[in-house]
Amino acid sequence: MPFDIDPRLLRAFTAVAEELHFTRAAARLYLAQQALSRDIRRLEREVGTALFVRTTRQVALTVDGERLLPYARRVLSAHEELAAAFRPVPERPLLVDVGVPIGTAHRVLEDARGRVPDSCELVARFHSGLTGAATELAAGRLDVSFGRYAGLPSAVRSGLAHQPVRLEPMAVLLREDHSLASRPEVPLAELAGETLYAAAGNPQTEEWTELAAQLFAGRDIAMAEPFPEIEGSQEFVRVVRKRGWSVLASVEFIDVPGMALRPVVDPVPLSPISMVWRRDLHHPGLTALRAAAHELAGKTGWLTVPEGAWLPREDAAAMGVDVGESVRGR
């Protein structure tokens, strides 16, 4: 009797012994019936005896087949226990806030998912605003988020780590019948006298509203009156269309029917996006996210400051970019 029988042959034997039907056993093992028959013949040669009696109508175990079955089951059970003992323990799912299923954060997440094994799950969350996400990060209810790190209070930043990802050009979302919507780009000075929605009144996005306030200051651009938090992209589209708002946005933004997204230029206002996480977080998913963000930023020039850009100096410092004459933040 050989002592090195392939467990695959014992698995084939056990399936046929339990089904007493080659077609059903082959389907159970996701094998072609011909391959299954070949494995059974090989096992019979190795043990030196017939294991099944086959007729055109039925399959039955021989006496030796009946004798082998309990041994085969014990070997397969031990084999599975051995495999389980050395199988990597799956990491807990990493919860990643990307805001909406498009844009910078979502691209980083999708790239990172291709860098981790199946045992490592990166689960998307769709919250709005880093201010709100920071509370969830600190409480351990969220692992990673994206947004304007410099816009968080210093006491909050002390418990967080961040990695600059992108200086994303801003844009304005206009009704299609707006006088500026026909232009491919909108000079910032042309927004004088306009009222723009920048999430005022939403406590989850205070860092974005404060950035907008800095941009609007001294330019005769008014902030739309405070409005309660709008949850979900569908509800955002409904409210914006109903109220006829012009919206301060970024160049990668959800589609709003009946409205046009136009980049803002002269200067190009920049929205600083960092990846943010708790300082004590260690997880292979975080390593993959950081690598993905670094590689994407390098390939696409996400951290390059355009000539004549606008960026507050505290944000430039947080993003690690040079504050020269090209950066006109206050």
Coordinates of C-alpha atoms in Angstrom, one line a residue:
M1 CA 0.0 0.0 0.0
P2 CA 1.5 3.4 -1.0
F3 CA 1.8 6.1 1.7
D4 CA 1.7 9.2 -0.6
I5 CA -1.8 9.1 -2.1
D6 CA -2.7 12.5 -3.5
P7 CA -5.6 14.0 -1.4
R8 CA -7.2 15.1 -4.7
L9 CA -7.7 11.4 -5.5
L10 CA -9.3 10.8 -2.1
R11 CA -11.5 13.8 -2.6
A12 CA -12.7 12.4 -5.9
F13 CA -13.3 8.9 -4.4
T14 CA -15.3 10.4 -1.5
A15 CA -17.5 12.4 -3.7
V16 CA -18.4 9.4 -5.9
A17 CA -18.8 7.2 -2.8
E18 CA -21.3 9.7 -1.3
E19 CA -23.2 10.5 -4.5
L20 CA -23.0 7.1 -6.1
H21 CA -23.3 8.9 -9.4
F22 CA -20.3 10.1 -11.5
T23 CA -22.1 13.0 -13.1
R24 CA -23.3 14.5 -9.8
A25 CA -19.9 13.9 -8.2
A26 CA -18.1 15.6 -11.1
A27 CA -20.5 18.6 -10.8
R28 CA -19.9 18.8 -7.0
L29 CA -16.1 18.9 -7.6
Y30 CA -16.4 21.3 -10.6
L31 CA -14.6 18.6 -12.8
A32 CA -15.3 17.1 -16.1
Q33 CA -16.7 13.6 -15.7
Q34 CA -13.9 12.2 -17.8
A35 CA -11.3 13.8 -15.5
L36 CA -13.1 12.4 -12.4
S37 CA -13.2 8.8 -14.0
R38 CA -9.5 9.2 -14.7
D39 CA -8.8 10.1 -11.0
I40 CA -10.8 7.1 -9.7
R41 CA -8.9 4.7 -12.0
R42 CA -5.6 6.1 -10.8
L43 CA -6.6 5.7 -7.2
E44 CA -7.7 2.1 -7.9
R45 CA -4.3 1.4 -9.4
E46 CA -2.5 2.9 -6.4
V47 CA -4.4 0.9 -3.8
G48 CA -4.4 -2.2 -6.0
T49 CA -8.1 -3.0 -5.9
A50 CA -11.4 -2.0 -7.5
L51 CA -13.4 0.5 -5.4
F52 CA -16.6 0.7 -7.4
V53 CA -18.9 -1.7 -9.2
R54 CA -20.2 0.2 -12.3
T55 CA -23.2 -0.8 -14.4
T56 CA -25.2 1.1 -16.9
R57 CA -27.8 1.9 -14.2
Q58 CA -25.9 2.3 -11.0
V59 CA -22.6 2.8 -9.1
A60 CA -21.9 0.9 -5.9
L61 CA -19.0 0.6 -3.6
T62 CA -17.0 -2.7 -3.5
V63 CA -16.1 -4.2 -0.1
D64 CA -12.7 -2.5 -0.4
G65 CA -14.4 0.7 -1.3
E66 CA -16.5 0.5 1.9
R67 CA -13.3 -0.2 3.9
L68 CA -11.4 2.8 2.3
L69 CA -14.2 5.4 2.8
P70 CA -13.8 6.1 6.6
Y71 CA -10.0 6.3 6.2
A72 CA -10.4 8.7 3.2
R73 CA -12.7 11.0 5.2
R74 CA -10.3 11.1 8.2
V75 CA -7.3 11.9 5.9
L76 CA -9.3 14.7 4.1
S77 CA -10.4 16.1 7.5
A78 CA -6.8 16.1 8.8
H79 CA -5.6 17.7 5.5
E80 CA -8.2 20.5 5.9
E81 CA -7.2 21.1 9.5
L82 CA -3.6 21.3 8.5
A83 CA -4.4 23.8 5.7
A84 CA -6.5 25.9 8.1
A85 CA -3.7 26.0 10.8
F86 CA -1.4 27.7 8.3
R87 CA -3.9 29.7 6.3
P88 CA -3.4 33.5 6.9
V89 CA -5.9 34.9 9.2
P90 CA -8.0 37.4 7.3
E91 CA -7.5 41.0 8.3
R92 CA -10.6 42.9 9.6
P93 CA -12.2 45.0 6.8
L94 CA -10.7 48.5 6.5
L95 CA -13.4 51.2 6.3
V96 CA -12.5 53.9 3.8
D97 CA -14.5 57.1 3.3
V98 CA -14.3 58.2 -0.3
G99 CA -17.2 60.7 -0.2
V100 CA -18.7 59.8 -3.6
P101 CA -18.0 56.9 -6.0
I102 CA -16.0 59.1 -8.4
G103 CA -12.9 61.3 -8.2
T104 CA -9.6 61.2 -6.4
A105 CA -10.3 59.2 -3.3
H106 CA -12.3 56.6 -5.3
R107 CA -9.4 56.2 -7.8
V108 CA -7.0 55.6 -4.9
L109 CA -9.3 53.0 -3.4
E110 CA -9.8 51.2 -6.6
D111 CA -6.0 51.1 -7.3
A112 CA -5.3 49.9 -3.7
R113 CA -7.9 47.0 -4.1
G114 CA -5.7 45.6 -6.8
R115 CA -2.7 45.5 -4.5
V116 CA -4.1 43.4 -1.6
P117 CA -4.9 39.7 -1.3
D118 CA -8.5 38.5 -1.2
S119 CA -8.2 38.1 2.5
C120 CA -7.8 41.9 2.9
E121 CA -11.1 43.8 2.3
L122 CA -11.3 47.5 1.7
V123 CA -14.9 48.7 2.3
A124 CA -16.0 52.0 0.9
R125 CA -18.0 54.5 2.9
F126 CA -19.7 57.5 1.5
H127 CA -19.6 60.3 4.0
S128 CA -19.3 64.0 3.1
G129 CA -16.6 66.2 4.7
L130 CA -13.4 65.5 6.6
T131 CA -14.6 67.5 9.6
G132 CA -17.3 64.9 10.2
A133 CA -15.1 62.0 9.2
A134 CA -12.4 63.0 11.7
T135 CA -14.8 62.3 14.6
E136 CA -15.5 58.9 13.2
L137 CA -11.7 58.3 12.7
A138 CA -11.0 59.2 16.3
A139 CA -13.7 56.9 17.6
G140 CA -12.5 54.0 15.5
R141 CA -15.8 53.8 13.5
L142 CA -13.9 54.7 10.3
D143 CA -10.3 54.0 9.3
V144 CA -9.3 56.3 6.4
S145 CA -10.8 59.4 4.9
F146 CA -9.8 62.1 2.4
G147 CA -10.0 65.9 2.5
R148 CA -8.4 69.1 3.6
Y149 CA -6.2 68.2 6.5
A150 CA -5.1 71.8 7.3
G151 CA -8.8 72.7 7.8
L152 CA -9.1 70.5 10.9
P153 CA -8.5 72.0 14.4
S154 CA -4.9 71.4 15.7
A155 CA -6.2 69.3 18.6
V156 CA -7.9 67.0 16.1
R157 CA -4.9 66.8 13.8
S158 CA -2.7 65.7 16.8
G159 CA -4.3 62.3 16.8
L160 CA -4.2 61.8 13.0
A161 CA -1.6 61.2 10.3
H162 CA -2.0 62.3 6.7
Q163 CA -0.4 61.9 3.3
P164 CA -0.8 64.6 0.6
V165 CA -2.5 63.1 -2.4
R166 CA -3.7 65.8 -4.7
L167 CA -4.0 69.6 -5.3
E168 CA -7.4 69.3 -7.1
P169 CA -8.4 72.4 -9.2
M170 CA -11.7 73.9 -8.3
A171 CA -14.7 74.3 -10.6
V172 CA -18.1 76.0 -10.5
L173 CA -21.3 74.2 -11.2
L174 CA -23.7 76.4 -13.1
R175 CA -27.2 76.1 -14.5
E176 CA -27.0 75.5 -18.3
D177 CA -28.8 78.8 -19.0
H178 CA -26.3 80.8 -16.8
S179 CA -24.4 83.4 -18.8
L180 CA -21.0 81.8 -17.8
A181 CA -22.0 78.3 -18.7
S182 CA -21.2 78.7 -22.3
R183 CA -17.5 79.3 -21.5
P184 CA -15.1 76.4 -21.4
E185 CA -13.5 78.0 -18.3
V186 CA -14.6 80.6 -15.9
P187 CA -12.2 83.4 -14.7
L188 CA -12.5 83.8 -11.0
A189 CA -13.1 87.6 -11.4
E190 CA -16.2 86.8 -13.5
L191 CA -17.8 85.3 -10.4
A192 CA -17.9 88.7 -8.7
G193 CA -21.5 89.4 -7.8
E194 CA -22.4 85.7 -7.8
T195 CA -23.7 83.7 -4.8
L196 CA -22.2 80.2 -4.6
Y197 CA -23.2 77.2 -2.4
A198 CA -20.2 75.9 -0.5
A199 CA -21.9 73.6 2.1
A200 CA -22.4 76.4 4.6
G201 CA -24.6 75.1 7.4
N202 CA -23.3 71.5 7.1
P203 CA -21.2 70.8 10.2
Q204 CA -19.6 67.8 8.5
T205 CA -17.9 69.9 5.9
E206 CA -16.6 72.9 7.8
E207 CA -13.1 72.6 6.4
W208 CA -14.5 73.1 2.8
T209 CA -16.8 76.0 3.7
E210 CA -13.8 77.7 5.4
L211 CA -11.6 77.2 2.4
A212 CA -14.4 78.7 0.2
A213 CA -14.7 81.7 2.5
Q214 CA -11.0 82.4 2.1
L215 CA -11.4 82.2 -1.7
F216 CA -14.4 84.5 -1.7
A217 CA -13.0 87.1 0.6
G218 CA -12.3 90.4 -1.2
R219 CA -13.7 89.2 -4.5
D220 CA -17.3 90.1 -4.1
I221 CA -18.4 86.5 -4.2
A222 CA -21.2 85.7 -1.7
M223 CA -21.6 82.5 0.3
A224 CA -25.1 80.9 -0.1
E225 CA -27.0 80.9 3.1
P226 CA -26.6 78.0 5.5
F227 CA -28.5 74.9 4.6
P228 CA -28.9 71.6 6.5
E229 CA -26.6 68.7 5.6
I230 CA -27.6 67.0 2.4
E231 CA -27.0 63.3 2.5
G232 CA -26.4 61.3 -0.7
S233 CA -25.7 62.4 -4.2
Q234 CA -29.3 61.9 -5.4
E235 CA -30.6 64.3 -2.7
F236 CA -27.8 66.8 -3.5
V237 CA -28.8 66.8 -7.2
R238 CA -32.5 67.3 -6.2
V239 CA -31.8 70.2 -3.9
V240 CA -29.4 72.0 -6.1
R241 CA -31.7 71.8 -9.1
K242 CA -34.7 72.9 -7.1
R243 CA -32.9 75.9 -5.5
G244 CA -31.1 76.8 -8.7
W245 CA -27.8 77.2 -6.9
S246 CA -24.4 77.8 -8.4
V247 CA -22.0 75.5 -6.6
L248 CA -18.3 75.7 -5.7
A249 CA -17.0 72.3 -6.6
S250 CA -13.9 70.5 -7.9
V251 CA -13.1 69.4 -11.5
E252 CA -14.1 65.8 -10.7
F253 CA -17.7 66.0 -9.5
I254 CA -20.9 64.1 -9.8
D255 CA -23.1 64.7 -12.8
V256 CA -26.0 67.1 -12.2
P257 CA -28.5 67.0 -15.1
G258 CA -29.3 70.5 -16.4
M259 CA -26.1 72.0 -15.0
A260 CA -22.6 72.5 -16.4
L261 CA -19.3 72.0 -14.6
R262 CA -16.7 74.6 -15.6
P263 CA -13.1 74.9 -14.3
V264 CA -12.2 78.1 -12.5
V265 CA -9.0 79.9 -13.8
D266 CA -7.0 83.1 -13.4
P267 CA -6.0 82.0 -10.8
V268 CA -6.7 78.3 -10.5
P269 CA -8.0 77.7 -6.9
L270 CA -6.8 74.4 -5.5
S271 CA -8.5 72.1 -3.2
P272 CA -5.9 70.2 -1.1
I273 CA -6.7 66.5 -0.6
S274 CA -4.8 64.4 1.9
M275 CA -5.4 60.8 2.9
V276 CA -6.0 60.9 6.7
W277 CA -6.0 58.1 9.3
R278 CA -5.5 57.5 13.0
R279 CA -1.8 57.6 14.0
D280 CA -2.0 54.2 15.7
L281 CA -3.5 52.4 12.7
H282 CA -1.6 49.5 11.2
H283 CA -3.2 47.5 8.5
P284 CA -2.0 46.1 5.1
G285 CA -4.9 47.9 3.5
L286 CA -3.5 51.2 4.7
T287 CA -0.1 50.3 3.3
A288 CA -1.8 49.6 -0.1
L289 CA -3.7 52.8 0.0
R290 CA -0.6 54.8 0.7
A291 CA 1.3 53.1 -2.1
A292 CA -1.5 53.7 -4.5
A293 CA -1.8 57.4 -3.6
H294 CA 1.9 57.9 -3.9
E295 CA 2.1 56.2 -7.3
L296 CA -1.0 57.9 -8.7
A297 CA 0.2 61.3 -7.6
G298 CA 3.6 60.7 -9.3
K299 CA 2.1 59.5 -12.5
T300 CA -0.5 62.2 -12.9
G301 CA 1.3 65.2 -11.4
W302 CA -1.5 65.6 -8.7
L303 CA 0.9 67.5 -6.4
T304 CA 2.2 69.9 -9.0
V305 CA 1.3 73.5 -8.4
P306 CA 0.0 75.2 -11.5
E307 CA 1.4 78.6 -12.4
G308 CA -0.6 81.4 -10.9
A309 CA -2.6 79.0 -8.6
W310 CA -4.4 80.0 -5.4
L311 CA -3.8 78.1 -2.3
P312 CA -3.8 79.2 1.4
R313 CA -0.4 79.2 2.9
E314 CA -1.4 76.9 5.7
D315 CA -2.6 74.4 3.2
A316 CA 0.6 74.7 1.1
A317 CA 2.6 73.9 4.2
A318 CA 0.4 70.9 5.1
M319 CA 0.7 69.6 1.6
G320 CA 4.5 70.0 1.5
V321 CA 4.5 72.2 -1.6
D322 CA 6.6 75.3 -2.2
V323 CA 4.9 78.6 -1.5
G324 CA 6.2 80.9 -4.1
E325 CA 4.8 83.7 -6.2
S326 CA 2.6 81.2 -8.0
V327 CA 0.6 80.6 -4.8
R328 CA -1.6 83.5 -4.0
G329 CA -3.3 82.4 -0.9
R330 CA -4.0 84.7 1.9

